[in-house]
C-alpha positions as protocol buffer text, in pm:
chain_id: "A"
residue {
  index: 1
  type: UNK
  ca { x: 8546 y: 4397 z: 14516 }
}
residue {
  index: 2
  type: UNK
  ca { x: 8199 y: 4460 z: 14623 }
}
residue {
  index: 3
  type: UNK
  ca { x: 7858 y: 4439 z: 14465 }
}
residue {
  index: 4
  type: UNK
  ca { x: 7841 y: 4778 z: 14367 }
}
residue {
  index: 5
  type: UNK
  ca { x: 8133 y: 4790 z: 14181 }
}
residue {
  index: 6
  type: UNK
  ca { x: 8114 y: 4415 z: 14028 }
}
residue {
  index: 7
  type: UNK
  ca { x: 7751 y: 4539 z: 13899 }
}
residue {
  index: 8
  type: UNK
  ca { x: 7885 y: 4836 z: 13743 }
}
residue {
  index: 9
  type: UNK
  ca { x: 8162 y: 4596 z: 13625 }
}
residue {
  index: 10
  type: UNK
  ca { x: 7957 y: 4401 z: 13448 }
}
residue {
  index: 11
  type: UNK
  ca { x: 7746 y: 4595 z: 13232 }
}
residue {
  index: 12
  type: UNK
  ca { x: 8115 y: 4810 z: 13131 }
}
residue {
  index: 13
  type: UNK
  ca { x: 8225 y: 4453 z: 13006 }
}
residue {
  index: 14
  type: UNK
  ca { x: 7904 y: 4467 z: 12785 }
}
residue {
  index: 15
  type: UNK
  ca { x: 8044 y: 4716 z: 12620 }
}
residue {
  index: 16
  type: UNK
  ca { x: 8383 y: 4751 z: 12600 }
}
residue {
  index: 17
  type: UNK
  ca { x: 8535 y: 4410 z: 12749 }
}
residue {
  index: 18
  type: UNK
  ca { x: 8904 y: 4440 z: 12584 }
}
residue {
  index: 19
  type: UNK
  ca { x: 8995 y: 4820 z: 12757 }
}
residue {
  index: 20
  type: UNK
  ca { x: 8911 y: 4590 z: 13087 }
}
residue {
  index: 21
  type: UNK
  ca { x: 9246 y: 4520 z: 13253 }
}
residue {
  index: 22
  type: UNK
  ca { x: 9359 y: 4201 z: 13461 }
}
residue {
  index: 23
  type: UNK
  ca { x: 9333 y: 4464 z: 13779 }
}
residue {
  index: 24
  type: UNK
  ca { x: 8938 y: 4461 z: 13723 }
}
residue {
  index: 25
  type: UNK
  ca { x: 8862 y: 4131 z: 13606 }
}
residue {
  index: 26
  type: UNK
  ca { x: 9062 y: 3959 z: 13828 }
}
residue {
  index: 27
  type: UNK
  ca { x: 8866 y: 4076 z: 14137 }
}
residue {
  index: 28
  type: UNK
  ca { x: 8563 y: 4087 z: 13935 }
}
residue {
  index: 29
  type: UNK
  ca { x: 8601 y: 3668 z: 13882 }
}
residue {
  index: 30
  type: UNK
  ca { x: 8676 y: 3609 z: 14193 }
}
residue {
  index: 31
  type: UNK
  ca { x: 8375 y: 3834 z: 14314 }
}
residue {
  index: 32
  type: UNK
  ca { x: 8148 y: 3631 z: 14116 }
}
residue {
  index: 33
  type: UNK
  ca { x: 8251 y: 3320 z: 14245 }
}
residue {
  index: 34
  type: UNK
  ca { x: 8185 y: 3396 z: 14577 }
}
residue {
  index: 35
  type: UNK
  ca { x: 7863 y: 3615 z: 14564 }
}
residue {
  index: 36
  type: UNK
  ca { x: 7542 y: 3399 z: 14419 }
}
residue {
  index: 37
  type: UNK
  ca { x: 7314 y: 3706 z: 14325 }
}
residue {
  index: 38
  type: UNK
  ca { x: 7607 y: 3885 z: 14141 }
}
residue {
  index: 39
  type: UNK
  ca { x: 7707 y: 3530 z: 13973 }
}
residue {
  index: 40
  type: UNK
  ca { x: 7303 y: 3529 z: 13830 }
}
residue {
  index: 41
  type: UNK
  ca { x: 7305 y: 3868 z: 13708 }
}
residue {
  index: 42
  type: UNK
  ca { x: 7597 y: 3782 z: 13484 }
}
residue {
  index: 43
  type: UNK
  ca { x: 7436 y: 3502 z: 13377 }
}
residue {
  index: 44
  type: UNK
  ca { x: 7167 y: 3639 z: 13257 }
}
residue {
  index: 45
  type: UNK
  ca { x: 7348 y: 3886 z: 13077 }
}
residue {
  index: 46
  type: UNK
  ca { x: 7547 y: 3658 z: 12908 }
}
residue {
  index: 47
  type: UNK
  ca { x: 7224 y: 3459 z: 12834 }
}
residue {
  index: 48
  type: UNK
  ca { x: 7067 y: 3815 z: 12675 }
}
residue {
  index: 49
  type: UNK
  ca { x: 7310 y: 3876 z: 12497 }
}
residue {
  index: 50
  type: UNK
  ca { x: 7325 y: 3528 z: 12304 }
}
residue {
  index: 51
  type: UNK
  ca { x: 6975 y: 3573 z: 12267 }
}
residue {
  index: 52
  type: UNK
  ca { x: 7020 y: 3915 z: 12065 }
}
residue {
  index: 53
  type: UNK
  ca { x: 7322 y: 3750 z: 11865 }
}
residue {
  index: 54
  type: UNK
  ca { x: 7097 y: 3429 z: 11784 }
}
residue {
  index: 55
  type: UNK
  ca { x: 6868 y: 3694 z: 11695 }
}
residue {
  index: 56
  type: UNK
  ca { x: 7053 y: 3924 z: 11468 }
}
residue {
  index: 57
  type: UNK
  ca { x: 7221 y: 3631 z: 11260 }
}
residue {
  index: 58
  type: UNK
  ca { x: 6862 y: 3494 z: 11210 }
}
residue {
  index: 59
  type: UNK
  ca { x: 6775 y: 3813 z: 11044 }
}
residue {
  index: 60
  type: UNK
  ca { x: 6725 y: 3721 z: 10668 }
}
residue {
  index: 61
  type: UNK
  ca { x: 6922 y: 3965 z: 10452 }
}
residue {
  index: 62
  type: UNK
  ca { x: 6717 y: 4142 z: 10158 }
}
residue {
  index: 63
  type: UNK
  ca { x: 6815 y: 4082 z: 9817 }
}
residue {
  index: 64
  type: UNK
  ca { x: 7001 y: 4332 z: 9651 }
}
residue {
  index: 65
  type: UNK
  ca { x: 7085 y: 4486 z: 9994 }
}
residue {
  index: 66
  type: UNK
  ca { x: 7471 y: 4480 z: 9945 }
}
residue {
  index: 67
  type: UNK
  ca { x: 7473 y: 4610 z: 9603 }
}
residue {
  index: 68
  type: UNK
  ca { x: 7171 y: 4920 z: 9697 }
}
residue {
  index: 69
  type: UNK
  ca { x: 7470 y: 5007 z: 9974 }
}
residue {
  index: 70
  type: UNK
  ca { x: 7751 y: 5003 z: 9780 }
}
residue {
  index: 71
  type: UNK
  ca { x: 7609 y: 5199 z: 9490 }
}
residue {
  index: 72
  type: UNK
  ca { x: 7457 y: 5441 z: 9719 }
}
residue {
  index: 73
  type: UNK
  ca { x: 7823 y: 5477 z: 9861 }
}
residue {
  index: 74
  type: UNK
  ca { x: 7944 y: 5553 z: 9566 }
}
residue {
  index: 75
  type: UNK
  ca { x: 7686 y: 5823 z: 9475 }
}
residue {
  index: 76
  type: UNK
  ca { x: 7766 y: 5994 z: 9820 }
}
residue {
  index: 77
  type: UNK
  ca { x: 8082 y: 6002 z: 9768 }
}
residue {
  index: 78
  type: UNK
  ca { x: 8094 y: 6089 z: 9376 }
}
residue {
  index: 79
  type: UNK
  ca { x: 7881 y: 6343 z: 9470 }
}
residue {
  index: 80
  type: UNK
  ca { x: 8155 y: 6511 z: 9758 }
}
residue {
  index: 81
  type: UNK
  ca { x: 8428 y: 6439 z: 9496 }
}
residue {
  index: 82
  type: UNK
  ca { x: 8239 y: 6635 z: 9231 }
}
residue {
  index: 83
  type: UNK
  ca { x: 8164 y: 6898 z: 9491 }
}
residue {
  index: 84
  type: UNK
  ca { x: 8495 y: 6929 z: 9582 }
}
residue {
  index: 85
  type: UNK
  ca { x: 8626 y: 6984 z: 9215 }
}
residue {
  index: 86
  type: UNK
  ca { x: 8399 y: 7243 z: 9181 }
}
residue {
  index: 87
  type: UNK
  ca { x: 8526 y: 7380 z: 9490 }
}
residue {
  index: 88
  type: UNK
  ca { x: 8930 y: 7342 z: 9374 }
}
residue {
  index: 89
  type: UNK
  ca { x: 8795 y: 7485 z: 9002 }
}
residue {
  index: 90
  type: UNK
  ca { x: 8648 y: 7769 z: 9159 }
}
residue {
  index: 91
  type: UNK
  ca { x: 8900 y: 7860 z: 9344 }
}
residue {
  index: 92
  type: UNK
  ca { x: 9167 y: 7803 z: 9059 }
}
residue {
  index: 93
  type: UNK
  ca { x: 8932 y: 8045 z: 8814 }
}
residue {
  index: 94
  type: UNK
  ca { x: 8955 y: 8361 z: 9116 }
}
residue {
  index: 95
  type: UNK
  ca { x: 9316 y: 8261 z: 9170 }
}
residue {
  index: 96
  type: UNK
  ca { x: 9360 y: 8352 z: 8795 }
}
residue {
  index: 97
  type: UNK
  ca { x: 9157 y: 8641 z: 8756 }
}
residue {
  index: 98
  type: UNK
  ca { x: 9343 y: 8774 z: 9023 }
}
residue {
  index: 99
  type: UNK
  ca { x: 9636 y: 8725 z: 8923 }
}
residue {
  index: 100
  type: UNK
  ca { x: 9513 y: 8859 z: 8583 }
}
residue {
  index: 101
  type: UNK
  ca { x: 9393 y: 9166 z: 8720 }
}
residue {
  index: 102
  type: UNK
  ca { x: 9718 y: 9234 z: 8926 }
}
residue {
  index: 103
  type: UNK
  ca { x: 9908 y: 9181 z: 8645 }
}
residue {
  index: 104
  type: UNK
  ca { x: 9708 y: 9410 z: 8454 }
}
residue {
  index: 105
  type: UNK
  ca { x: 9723 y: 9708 z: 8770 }
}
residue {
  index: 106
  type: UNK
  ca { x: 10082 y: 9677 z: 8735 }
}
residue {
  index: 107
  type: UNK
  ca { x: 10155 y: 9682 z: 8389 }
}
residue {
  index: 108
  type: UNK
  ca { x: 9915 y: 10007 z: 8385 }
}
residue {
  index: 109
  type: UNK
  ca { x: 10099 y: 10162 z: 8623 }
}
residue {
  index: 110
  type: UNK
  ca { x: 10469 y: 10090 z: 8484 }
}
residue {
  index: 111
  type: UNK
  ca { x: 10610 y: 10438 z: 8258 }
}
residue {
  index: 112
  type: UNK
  ca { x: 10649 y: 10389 z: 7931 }
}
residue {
  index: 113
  type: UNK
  ca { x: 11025 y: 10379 z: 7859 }
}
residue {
  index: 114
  type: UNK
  ca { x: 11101 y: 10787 z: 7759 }
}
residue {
  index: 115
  type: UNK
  ca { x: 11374 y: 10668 z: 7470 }
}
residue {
  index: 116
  type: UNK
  ca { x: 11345 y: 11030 z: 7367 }
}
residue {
  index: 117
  type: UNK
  ca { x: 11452 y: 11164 z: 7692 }
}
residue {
  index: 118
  type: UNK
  ca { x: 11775 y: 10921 z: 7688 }
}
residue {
  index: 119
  type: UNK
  ca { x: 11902 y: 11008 z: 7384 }
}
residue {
  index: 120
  type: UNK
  ca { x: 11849 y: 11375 z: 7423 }
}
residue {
  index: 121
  type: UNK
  ca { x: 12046 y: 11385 z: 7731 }
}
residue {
  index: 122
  type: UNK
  ca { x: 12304 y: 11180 z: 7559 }
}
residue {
  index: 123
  type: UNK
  ca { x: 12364 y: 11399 z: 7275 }
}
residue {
  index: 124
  type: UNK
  ca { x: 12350 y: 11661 z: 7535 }
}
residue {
  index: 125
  type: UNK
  ca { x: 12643 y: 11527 z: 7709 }
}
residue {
  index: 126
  type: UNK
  ca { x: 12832 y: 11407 z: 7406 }
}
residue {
  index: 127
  type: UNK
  ca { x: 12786 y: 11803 z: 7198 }
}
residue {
  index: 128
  type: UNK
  ca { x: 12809 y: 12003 z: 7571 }
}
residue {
  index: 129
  type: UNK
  ca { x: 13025 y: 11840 z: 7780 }
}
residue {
  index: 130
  type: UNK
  ca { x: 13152 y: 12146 z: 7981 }
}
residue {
  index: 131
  type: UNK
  ca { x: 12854 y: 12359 z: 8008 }
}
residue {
  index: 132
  type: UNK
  ca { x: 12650 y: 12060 z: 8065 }
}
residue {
  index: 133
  type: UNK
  ca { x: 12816 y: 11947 z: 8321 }
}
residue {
  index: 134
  type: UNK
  ca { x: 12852 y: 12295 z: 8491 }
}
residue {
  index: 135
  type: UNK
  ca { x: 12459 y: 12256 z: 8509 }
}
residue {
  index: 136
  type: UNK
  ca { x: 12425 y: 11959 z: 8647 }
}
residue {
  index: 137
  type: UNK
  ca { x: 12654 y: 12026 z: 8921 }
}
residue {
  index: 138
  type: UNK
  ca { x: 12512 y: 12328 z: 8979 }
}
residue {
  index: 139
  type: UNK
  ca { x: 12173 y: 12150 z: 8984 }
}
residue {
  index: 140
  type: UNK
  ca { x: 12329 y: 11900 z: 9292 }
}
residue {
  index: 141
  type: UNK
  ca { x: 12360 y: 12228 z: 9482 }
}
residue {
  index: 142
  type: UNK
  ca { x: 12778 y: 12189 z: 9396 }
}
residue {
  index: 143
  type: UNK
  ca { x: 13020 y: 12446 z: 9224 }
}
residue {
  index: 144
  type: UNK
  ca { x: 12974 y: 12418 z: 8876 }
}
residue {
  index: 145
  type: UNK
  ca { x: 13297 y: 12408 z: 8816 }
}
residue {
  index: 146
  type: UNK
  ca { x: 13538 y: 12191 z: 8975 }
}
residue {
  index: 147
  type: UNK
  ca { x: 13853 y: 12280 z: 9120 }
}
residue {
  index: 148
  type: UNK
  ca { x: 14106 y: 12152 z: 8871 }
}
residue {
  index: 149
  type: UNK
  ca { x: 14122 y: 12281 z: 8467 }
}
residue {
  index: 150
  type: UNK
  ca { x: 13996 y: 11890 z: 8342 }
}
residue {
  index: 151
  type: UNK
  ca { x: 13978 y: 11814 z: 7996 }
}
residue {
  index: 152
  type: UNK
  ca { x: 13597 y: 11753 z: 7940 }
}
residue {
  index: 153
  type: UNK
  ca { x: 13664 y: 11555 z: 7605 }
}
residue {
  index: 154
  type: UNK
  ca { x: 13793 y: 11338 z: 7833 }
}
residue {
  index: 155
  type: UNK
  ca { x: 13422 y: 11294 z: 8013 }
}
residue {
  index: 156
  type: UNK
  ca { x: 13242 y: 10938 z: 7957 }
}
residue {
  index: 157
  type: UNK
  ca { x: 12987 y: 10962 z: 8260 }
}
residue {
  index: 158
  type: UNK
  ca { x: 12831 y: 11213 z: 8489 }
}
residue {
  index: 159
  type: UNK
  ca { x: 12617 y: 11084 z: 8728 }
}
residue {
  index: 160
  type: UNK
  ca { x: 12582 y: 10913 z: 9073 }
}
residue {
  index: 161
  type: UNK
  ca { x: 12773 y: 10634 z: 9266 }
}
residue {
  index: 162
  type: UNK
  ca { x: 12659 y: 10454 z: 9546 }
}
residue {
  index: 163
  type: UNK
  ca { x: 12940 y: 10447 z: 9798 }
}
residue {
  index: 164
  type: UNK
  ca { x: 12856 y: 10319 z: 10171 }
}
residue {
  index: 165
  type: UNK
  ca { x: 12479 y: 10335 z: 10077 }
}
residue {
  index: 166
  type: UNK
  ca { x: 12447 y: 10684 z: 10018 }
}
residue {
  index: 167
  type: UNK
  ca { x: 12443 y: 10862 z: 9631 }
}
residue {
  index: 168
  type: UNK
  ca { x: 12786 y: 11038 z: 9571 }
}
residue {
  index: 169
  type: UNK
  ca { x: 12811 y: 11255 z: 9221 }
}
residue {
  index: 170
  type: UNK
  ca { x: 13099 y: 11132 z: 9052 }
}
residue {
  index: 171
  type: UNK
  ca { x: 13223 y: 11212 z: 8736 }
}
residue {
  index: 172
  type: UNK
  ca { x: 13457 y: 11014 z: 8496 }
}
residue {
  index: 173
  type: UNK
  ca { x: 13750 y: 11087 z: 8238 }
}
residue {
  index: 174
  type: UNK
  ca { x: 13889 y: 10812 z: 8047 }
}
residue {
  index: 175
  type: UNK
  ca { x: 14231 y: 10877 z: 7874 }
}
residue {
  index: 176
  type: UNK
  ca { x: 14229 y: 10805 z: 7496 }
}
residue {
  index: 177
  type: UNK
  ca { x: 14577 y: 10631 z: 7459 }
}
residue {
  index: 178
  type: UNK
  ca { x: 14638 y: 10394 z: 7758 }
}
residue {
  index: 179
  type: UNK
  ca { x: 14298 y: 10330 z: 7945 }
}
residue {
  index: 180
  type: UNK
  ca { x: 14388 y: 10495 z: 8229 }
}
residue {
  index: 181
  type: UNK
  ca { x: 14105 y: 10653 z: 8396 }
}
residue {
  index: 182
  type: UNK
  ca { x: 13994 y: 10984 z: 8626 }
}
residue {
  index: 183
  type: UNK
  ca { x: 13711 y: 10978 z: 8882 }
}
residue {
  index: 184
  type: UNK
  ca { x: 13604 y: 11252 z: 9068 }
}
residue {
  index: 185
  type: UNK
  ca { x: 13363 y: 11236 z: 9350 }
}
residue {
  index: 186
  type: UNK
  ca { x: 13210 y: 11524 z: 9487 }
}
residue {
  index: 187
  type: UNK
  ca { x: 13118 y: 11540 z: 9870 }
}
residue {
  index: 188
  type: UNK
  ca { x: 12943 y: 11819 z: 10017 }
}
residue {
  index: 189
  type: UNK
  ca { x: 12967 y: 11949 z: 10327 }
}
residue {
  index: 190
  type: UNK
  ca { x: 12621 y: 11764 z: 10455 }
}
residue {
  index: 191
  type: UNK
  ca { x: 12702 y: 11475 z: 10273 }
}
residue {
  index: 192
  type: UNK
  ca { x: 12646 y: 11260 z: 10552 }
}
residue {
  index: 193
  type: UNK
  ca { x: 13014 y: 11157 z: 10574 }
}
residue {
  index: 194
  type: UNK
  ca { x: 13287 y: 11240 z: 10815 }
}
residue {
  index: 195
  type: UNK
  ca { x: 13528 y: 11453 z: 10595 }
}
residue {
  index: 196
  type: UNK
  ca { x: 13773 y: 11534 z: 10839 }
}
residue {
  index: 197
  type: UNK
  ca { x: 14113 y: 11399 z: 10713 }
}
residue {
  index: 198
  type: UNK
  ca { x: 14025 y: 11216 z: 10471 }
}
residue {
  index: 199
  type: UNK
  ca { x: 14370 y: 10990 z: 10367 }
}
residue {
  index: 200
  type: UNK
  ca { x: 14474 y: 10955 z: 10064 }
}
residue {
  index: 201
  type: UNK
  ca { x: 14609 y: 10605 z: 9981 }
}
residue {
  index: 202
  type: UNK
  ca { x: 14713 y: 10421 z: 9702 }
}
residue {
  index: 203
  type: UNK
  ca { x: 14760 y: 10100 z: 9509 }
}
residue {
  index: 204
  type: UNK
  ca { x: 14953 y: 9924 z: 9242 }
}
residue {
  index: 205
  type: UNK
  ca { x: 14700 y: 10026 z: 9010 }
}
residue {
  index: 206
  type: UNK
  ca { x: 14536 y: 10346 z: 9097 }
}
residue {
  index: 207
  type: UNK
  ca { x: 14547 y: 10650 z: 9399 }
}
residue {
  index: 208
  type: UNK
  ca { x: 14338 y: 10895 z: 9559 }
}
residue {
  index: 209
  type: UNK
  ca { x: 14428 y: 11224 z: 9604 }
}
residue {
  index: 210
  type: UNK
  ca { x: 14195 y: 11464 z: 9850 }
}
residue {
  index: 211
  type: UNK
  ca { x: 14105 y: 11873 z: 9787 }
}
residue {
  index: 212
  type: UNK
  ca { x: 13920 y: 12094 z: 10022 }
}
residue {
  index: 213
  type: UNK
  ca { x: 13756 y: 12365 z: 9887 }
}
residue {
  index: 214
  type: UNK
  ca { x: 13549 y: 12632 z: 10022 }
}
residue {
  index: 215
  type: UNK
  ca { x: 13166 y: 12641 z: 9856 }
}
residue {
  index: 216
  type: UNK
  ca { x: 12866 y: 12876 z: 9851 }
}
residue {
  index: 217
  type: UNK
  ca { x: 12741 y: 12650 z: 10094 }
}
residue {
  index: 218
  type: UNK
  ca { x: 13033 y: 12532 z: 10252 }
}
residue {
  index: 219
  type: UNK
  ca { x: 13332 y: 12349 z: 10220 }
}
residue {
  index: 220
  type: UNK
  ca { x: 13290 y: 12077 z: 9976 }
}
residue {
  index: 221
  type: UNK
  ca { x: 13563 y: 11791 z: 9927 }
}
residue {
  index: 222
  type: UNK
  ca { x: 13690 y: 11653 z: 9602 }
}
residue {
  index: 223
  type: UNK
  ca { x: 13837 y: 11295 z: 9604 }
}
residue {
  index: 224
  type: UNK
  ca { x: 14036 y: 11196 z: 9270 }
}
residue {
  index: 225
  type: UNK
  ca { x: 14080 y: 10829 z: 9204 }
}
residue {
  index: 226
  type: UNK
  ca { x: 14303 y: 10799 z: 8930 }
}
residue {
  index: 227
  type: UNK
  ca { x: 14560 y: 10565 z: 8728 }
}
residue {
  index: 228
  type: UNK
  ca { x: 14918 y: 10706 z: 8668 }
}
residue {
  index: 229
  type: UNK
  ca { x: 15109 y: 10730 z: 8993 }
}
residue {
  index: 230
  type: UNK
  ca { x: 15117 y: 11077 z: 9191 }
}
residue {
  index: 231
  type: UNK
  ca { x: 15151 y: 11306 z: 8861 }
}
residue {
  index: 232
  type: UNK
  ca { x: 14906 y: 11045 z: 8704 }
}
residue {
  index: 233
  type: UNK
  ca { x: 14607 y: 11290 z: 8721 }
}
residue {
  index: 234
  type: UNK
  ca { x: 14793 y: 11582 z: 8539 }
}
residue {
  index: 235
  type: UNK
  ca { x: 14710 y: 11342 z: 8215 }
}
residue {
  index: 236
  type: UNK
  ca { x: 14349 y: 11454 z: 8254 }
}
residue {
  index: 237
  type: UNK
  ca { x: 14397 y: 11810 z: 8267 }
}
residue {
  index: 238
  type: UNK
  ca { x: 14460 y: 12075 z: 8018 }
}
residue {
  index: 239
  type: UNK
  ca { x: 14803 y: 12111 z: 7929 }
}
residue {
  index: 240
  type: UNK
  ca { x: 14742 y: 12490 z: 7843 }
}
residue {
  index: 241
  type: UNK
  ca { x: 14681 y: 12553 z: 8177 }
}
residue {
  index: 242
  type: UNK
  ca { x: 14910 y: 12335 z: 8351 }
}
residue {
  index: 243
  type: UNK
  ca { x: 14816 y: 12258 z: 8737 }
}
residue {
  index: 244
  type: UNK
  ca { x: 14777 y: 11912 z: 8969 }
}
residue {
  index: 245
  type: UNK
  ca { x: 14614 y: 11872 z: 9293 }
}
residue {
  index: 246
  type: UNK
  ca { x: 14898 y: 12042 z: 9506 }
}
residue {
  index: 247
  type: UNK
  ca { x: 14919 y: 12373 z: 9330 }
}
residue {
  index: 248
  type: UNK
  ca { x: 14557 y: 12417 z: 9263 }
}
């Protein structure tokens, strides 16, 4: 090690002595002990800097001095404690208005519940099944009438099923001895389903019979799901007027 680097040694072990590896003060030692004007600069460091300890330990401490720091600790930091709850109760008093006003958007904006509606479309059903329901298909762009001579005291629900993720009107008979059951679902021609040979297949507890029929506005299919075996839908029909799905 040279004198340039031993001087610049030197005043880094000042400072920060303990990041100093063996690598540096090794050589730096050794350096010393061998170079007389680098050997008296580093005792007269070390002499300053006992000086300045000397010094600072001789310094007479005020009275009071401890306890004036520690209480103007705590001020500082009851004061960025009480800041900060102001802070957190601000921002707690907007999160609930917020939320108050959102609340209050969306209960303005829900409908009021037409119970009116409901039960005159009910009674509507329940007085009118047949005409009614001639309407509302006709009001899904269908035939009102449907292919086969049903029974409409039969009817329990018009409406709309969901099947594959698209609406499908369906409409339901229920049989008033043994819970059997008719459902009829409607597919247009632009129903977004492939209709071409459709299969009908069956179960142990129900079967679905397929009829083709030519519309208005196209051919629209009729799938019956129903209870009863292959004459099982015959059960739902009028018996004045006779008929099944083969011979209508």
């Amino acid at each position: 090690m040279d004198c340039r680097d031993a001087q610049f040694y030197l005043r880094m072990r000042r400072q920060v002595a303990d990041e100093l590896g063996a690598d540096v003060t090794a050589p730096l030692d050794q350096h010393l002990a061998t170079c007389p004007a680098c050997a008296a600069d580093a005792r007269a460091i070390a002499s300053f800097d006992r000086a300045v300890g000397r010094a600072m330990v001789n310094v007479p401490v005020p009275a009071g001095l401890r306890g004036k720091l520690v209480a103007h600790a705590a001020s500082k930091r009851g004061e960025v404690l009480r800041r900060k709850v102001y802070q957190y109760a601000a921002m707690a008093t907007a999160a609930l208005l917020l939320i108050g006003i959102g609340a209050g958007v969306i209960s303005n904006t829900r409908p009021a519940l037409d119970v009116s509606h409901l039960v005159e479309r009910n009674g509507e059903l329940s007085a009118n099944k047949q005409e009614s329901t001639e309407r509302w298909l006709a009001a899904q762009r269908l035939p009102d009438r449907l292919p086969l001579p049903f029974d409409y005291d039969l009817l329990t629900y018009r409406g709309h099923e969901t099947v594959q993720g698209r609406d499908v009107p369906v409409l339901v008979f229920r049989s008033r001895t043994d819970g059997g059951f008719a459902v009829v679902y409607v597919f247009p021609h632009d129903s977004g389903f492939n209709l071409k040979n459709v299969p009908e297949v069956s179960s142990s507890h129900a079967r679905a019979q397929v009829l083709v029929k030519q519309g208005s506005r196209g051919n629209v299919t009729y799938l019956f799901v129903h209870t009863g075996g292959p004459s099982g839908l015959e059960s739902f029909l009028l018996a004045n007027r006779g008929g099944g799905v083969a011979g209508a």
